PDB file of C-alpha atoms in Angstrom:
ATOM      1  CA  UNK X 228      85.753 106.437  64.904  1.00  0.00           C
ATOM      2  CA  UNK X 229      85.093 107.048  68.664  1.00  0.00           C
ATOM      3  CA  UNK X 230      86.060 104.954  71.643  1.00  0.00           C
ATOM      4  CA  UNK X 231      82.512 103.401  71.745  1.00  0.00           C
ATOM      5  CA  UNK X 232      82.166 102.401  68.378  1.00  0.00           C
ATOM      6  CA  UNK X 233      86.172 100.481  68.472  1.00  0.00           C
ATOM      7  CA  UNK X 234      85.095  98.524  71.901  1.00  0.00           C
ATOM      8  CA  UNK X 235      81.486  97.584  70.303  1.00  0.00           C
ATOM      9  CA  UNK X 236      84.093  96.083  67.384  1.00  0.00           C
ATOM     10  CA  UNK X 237      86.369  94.629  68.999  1.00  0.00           C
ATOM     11  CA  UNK X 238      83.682  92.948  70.984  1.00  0.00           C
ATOM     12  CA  UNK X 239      82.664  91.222  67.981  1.00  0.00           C
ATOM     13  CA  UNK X 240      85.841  88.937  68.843  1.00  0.00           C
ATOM     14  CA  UNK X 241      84.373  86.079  71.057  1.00  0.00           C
ATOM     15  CA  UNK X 242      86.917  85.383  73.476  1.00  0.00           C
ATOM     16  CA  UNK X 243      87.664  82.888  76.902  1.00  0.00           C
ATOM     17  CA  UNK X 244      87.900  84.410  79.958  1.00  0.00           C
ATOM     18  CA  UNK X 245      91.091  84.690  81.833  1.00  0.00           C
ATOM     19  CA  UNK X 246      92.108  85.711  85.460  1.00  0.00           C
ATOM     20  CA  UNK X 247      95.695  86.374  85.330  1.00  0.00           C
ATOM     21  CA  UNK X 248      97.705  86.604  89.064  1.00  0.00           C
ATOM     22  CA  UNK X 249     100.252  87.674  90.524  1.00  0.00           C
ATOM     23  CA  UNK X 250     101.815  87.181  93.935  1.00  0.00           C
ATOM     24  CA  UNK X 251     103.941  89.975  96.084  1.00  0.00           C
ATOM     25  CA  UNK X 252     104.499  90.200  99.449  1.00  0.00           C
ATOM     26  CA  UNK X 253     103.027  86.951 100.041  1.00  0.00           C
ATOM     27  CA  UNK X 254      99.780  88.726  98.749  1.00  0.00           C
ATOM     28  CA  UNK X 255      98.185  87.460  95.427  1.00  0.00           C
ATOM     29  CA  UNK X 256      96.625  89.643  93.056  1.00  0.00           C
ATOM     30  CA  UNK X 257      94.271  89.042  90.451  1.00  0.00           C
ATOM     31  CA  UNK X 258      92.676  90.245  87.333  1.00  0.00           C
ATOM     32  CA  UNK X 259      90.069  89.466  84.882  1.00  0.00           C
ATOM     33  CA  UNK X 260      91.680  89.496  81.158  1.00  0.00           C
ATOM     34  CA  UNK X 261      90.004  88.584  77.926  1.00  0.00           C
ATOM     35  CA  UNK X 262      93.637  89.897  76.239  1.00  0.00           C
ATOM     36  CA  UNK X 263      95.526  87.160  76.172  1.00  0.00           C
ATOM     37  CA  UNK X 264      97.208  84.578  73.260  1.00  0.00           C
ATOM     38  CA  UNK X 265      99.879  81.833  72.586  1.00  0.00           C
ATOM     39  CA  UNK X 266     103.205  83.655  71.015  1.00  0.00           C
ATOM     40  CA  UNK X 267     105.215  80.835  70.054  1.00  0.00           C
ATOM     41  CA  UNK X 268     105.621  77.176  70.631  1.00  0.00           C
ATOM     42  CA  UNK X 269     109.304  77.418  71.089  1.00  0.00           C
ATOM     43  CA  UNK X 270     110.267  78.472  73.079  1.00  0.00           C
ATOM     44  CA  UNK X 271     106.941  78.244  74.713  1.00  0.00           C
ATOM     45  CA  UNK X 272     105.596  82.150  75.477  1.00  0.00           C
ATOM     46  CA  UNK X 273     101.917  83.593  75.760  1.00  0.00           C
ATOM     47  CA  UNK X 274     101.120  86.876  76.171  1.00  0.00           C
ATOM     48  CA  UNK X 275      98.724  89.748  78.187  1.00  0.00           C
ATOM     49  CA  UNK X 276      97.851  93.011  77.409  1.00  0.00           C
ATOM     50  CA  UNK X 277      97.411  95.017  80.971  1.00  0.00           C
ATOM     51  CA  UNK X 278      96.459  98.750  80.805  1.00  0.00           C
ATOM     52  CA  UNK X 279      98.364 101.124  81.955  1.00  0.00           C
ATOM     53  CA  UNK X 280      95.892 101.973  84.887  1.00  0.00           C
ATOM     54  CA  UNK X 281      95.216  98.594  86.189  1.00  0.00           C
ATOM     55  CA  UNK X 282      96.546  97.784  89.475  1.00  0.00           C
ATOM     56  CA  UNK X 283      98.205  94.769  87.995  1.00  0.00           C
ATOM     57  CA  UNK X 284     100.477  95.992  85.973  1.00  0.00           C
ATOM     58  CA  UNK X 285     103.007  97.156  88.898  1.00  0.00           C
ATOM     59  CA  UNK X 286     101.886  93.622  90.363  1.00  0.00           C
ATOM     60  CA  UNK X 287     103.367  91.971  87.423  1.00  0.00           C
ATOM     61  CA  UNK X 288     106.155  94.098  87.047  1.00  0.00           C
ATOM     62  CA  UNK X 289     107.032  93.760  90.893  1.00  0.00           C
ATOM     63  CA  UNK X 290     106.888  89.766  90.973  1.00  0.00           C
ATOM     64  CA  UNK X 291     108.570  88.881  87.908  1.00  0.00           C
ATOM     65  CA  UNK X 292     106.057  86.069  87.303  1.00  0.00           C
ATOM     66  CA  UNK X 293     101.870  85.771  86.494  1.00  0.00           C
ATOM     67  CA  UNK X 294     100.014  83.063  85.837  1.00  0.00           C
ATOM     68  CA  UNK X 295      96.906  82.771  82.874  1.00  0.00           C
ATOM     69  CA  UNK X 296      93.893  80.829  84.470  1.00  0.00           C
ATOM     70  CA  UNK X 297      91.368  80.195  81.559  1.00  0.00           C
ATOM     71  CA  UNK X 298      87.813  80.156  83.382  1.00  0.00           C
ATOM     72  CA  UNK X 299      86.027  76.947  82.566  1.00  0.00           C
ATOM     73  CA  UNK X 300      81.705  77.886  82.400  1.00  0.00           C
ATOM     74  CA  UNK X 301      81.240  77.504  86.079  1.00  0.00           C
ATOM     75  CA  UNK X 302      83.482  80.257  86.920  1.00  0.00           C
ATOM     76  CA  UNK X 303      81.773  83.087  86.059  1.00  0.00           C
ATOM     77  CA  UNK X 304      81.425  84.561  89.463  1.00  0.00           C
ATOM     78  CA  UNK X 305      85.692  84.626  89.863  1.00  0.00           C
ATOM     79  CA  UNK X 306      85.288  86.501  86.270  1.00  0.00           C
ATOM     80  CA  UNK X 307      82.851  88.875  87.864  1.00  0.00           C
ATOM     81  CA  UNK X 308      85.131  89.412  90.820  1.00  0.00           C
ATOM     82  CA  UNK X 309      88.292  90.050  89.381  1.00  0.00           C
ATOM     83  CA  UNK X 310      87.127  92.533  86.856  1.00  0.00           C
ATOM     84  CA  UNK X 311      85.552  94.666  90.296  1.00  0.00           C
ATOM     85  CA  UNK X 312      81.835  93.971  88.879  1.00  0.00           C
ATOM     86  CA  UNK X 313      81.081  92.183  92.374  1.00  0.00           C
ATOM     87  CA  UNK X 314      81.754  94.280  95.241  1.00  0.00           C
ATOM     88  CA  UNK X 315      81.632  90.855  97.513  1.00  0.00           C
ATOM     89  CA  UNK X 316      84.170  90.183 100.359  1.00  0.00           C
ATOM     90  CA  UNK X 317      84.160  86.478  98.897  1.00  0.00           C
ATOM     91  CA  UNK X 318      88.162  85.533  99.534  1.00  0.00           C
ATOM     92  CA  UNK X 319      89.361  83.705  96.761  1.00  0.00           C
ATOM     93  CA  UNK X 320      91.610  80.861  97.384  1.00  0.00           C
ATOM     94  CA  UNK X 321      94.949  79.824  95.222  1.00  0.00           C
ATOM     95  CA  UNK X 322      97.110  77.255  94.267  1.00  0.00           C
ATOM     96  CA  UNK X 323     100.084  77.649  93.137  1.00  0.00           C
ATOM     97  CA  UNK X 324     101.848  76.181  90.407  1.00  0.00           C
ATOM     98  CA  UNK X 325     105.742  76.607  90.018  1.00  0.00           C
ATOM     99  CA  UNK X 326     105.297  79.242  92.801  1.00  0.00           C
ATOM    100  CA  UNK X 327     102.893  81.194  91.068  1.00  0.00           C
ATOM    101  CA  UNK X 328      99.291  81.984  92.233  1.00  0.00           C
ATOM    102  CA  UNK X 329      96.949  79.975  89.934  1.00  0.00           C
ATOM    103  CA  UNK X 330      93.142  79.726  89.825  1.00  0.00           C
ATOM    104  CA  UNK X 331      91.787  76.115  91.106  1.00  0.00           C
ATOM    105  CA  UNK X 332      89.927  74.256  88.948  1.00  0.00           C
ATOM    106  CA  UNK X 333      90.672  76.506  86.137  1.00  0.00           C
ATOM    107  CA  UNK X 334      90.089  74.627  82.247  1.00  0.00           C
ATOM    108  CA  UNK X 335      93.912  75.840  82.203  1.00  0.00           C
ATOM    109  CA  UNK X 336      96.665  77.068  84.715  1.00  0.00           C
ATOM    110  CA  UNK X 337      99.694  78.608  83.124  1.00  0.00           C
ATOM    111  CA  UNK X 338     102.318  79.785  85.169  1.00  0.00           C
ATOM    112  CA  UNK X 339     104.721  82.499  83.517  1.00  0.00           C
ATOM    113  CA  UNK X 340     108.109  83.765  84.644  1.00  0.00           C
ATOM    114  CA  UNK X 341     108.483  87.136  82.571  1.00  0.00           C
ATOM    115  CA  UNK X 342     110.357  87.597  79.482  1.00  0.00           C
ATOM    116  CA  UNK X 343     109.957  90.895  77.823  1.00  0.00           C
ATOM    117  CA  UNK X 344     107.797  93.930  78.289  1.00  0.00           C
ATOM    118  CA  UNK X 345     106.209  96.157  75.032  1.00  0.00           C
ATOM    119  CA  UNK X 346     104.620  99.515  76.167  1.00  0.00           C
ATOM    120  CA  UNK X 347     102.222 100.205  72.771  1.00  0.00           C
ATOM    121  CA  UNK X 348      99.638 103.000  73.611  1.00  0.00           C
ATOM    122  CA  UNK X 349      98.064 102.640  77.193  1.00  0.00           C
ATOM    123  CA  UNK X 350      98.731  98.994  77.454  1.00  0.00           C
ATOM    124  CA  UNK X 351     101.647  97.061  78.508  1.00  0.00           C
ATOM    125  CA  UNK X 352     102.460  93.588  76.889  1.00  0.00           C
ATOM    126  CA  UNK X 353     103.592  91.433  79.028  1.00  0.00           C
ATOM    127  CA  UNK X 354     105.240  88.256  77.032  1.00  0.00           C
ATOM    128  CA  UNK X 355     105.498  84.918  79.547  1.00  0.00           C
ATOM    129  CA  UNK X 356     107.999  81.914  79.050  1.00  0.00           C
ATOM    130  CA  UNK X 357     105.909  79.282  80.085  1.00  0.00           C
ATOM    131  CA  UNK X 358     106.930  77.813  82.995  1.00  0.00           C
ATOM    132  CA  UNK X 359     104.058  75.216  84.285  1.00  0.00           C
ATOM    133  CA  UNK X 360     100.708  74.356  83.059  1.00  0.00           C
ATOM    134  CA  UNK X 361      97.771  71.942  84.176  1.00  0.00           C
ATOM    135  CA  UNK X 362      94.999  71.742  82.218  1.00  0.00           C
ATOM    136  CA  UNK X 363      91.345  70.325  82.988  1.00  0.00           C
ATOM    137  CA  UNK X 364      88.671  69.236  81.045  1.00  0.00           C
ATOM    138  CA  UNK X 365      85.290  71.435  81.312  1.00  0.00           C
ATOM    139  CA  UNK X 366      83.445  73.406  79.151  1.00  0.00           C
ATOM    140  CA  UNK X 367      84.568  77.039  79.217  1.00  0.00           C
ATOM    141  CA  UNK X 368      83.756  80.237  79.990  1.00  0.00           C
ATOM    142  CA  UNK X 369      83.009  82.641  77.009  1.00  0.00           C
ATOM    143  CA  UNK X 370      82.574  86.399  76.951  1.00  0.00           C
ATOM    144  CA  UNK X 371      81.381  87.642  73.207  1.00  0.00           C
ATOM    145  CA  UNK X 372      79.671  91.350  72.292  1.00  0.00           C
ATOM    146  CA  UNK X 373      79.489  92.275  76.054  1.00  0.00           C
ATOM    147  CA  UNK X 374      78.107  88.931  77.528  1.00  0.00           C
ATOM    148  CA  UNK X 375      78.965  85.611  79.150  1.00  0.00           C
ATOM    149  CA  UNK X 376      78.199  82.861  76.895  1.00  0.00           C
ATOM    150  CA  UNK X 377      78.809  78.817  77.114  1.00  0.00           C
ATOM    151  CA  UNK X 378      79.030  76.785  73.381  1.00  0.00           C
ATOM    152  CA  UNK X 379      76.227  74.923  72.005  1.00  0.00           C
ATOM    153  CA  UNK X 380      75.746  71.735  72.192  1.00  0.00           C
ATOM    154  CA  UNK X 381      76.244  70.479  68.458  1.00  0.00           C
TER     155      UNK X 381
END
């Protein structure tokens, strides 16, 4: 199989959409993520995949601590953003939650301290104990076969 044909599979999986941040030097960083899942329950750990090119993965690695900010259906422009689709000047604004950088008015802020690290091919898993979380009720944001989508209405 070729590179193509995997990514046009894998997009097949209808996912949220996640910005996850980090904050060093007083500077927070942030990136669009659809690779992202609960680990355990307890103790309570999620985990990101980050490639192995992405700017974020020495941001992570340097501040010890990210936060998982899943978009809610309005926030499709902050998706846009932090996966360098928008070339806009548009400063983003943070929280923070436990200290860590968090997304406002995400559906869900999770802040993370890190816990482990798995290299596995050109990613980097990063596995988070959960340190904070506030969650908000809104319809979210959904990204399925290469597209935004929103849930129908039943």
């Amino acid at each position: 199989m070729d590179d193509r044909q995997f990514r046009n599979a894998m997009g097949k999986f209808a996912t949220g959409v996640t910005v996850v941040a980090a904050e060093v030097d007083g500077s927070v960083h942030g990136m669009t993520a659809n690779a992202f899942m609960s680990v355990s329950l307890n103790p309570k750990l999620v985990v990101v995949s980050i490639a192995e090119k992405a700017q974020m993965l020495e941001k992570i690695k340097q501040s010890g601590t990210f936060s998982v900010n899943i978009l809610a259906a309005n926030q499709q422009d902050l998706s846009m953003i932090f996966a360098g689709q928008v070339k806009n000047n548009k400063e983003v604004v943070f929280d923070h939650l436990d200290g860590v950088p968090v997304v406002p008015n995400a559906l869900a802020q999770i802040s993370c301290m890190v816990s482990a690290t798995h290299e596995e091919g050109d990613h980097t898993l990063f596995i988070g104990k959960v340190t904070g979380i506030q969650v908000n009720d809104s319809e979210p944001l959904i990204y399925y076969s290469g597209k935004y989508r929103s849930l129908a209405e039943d």
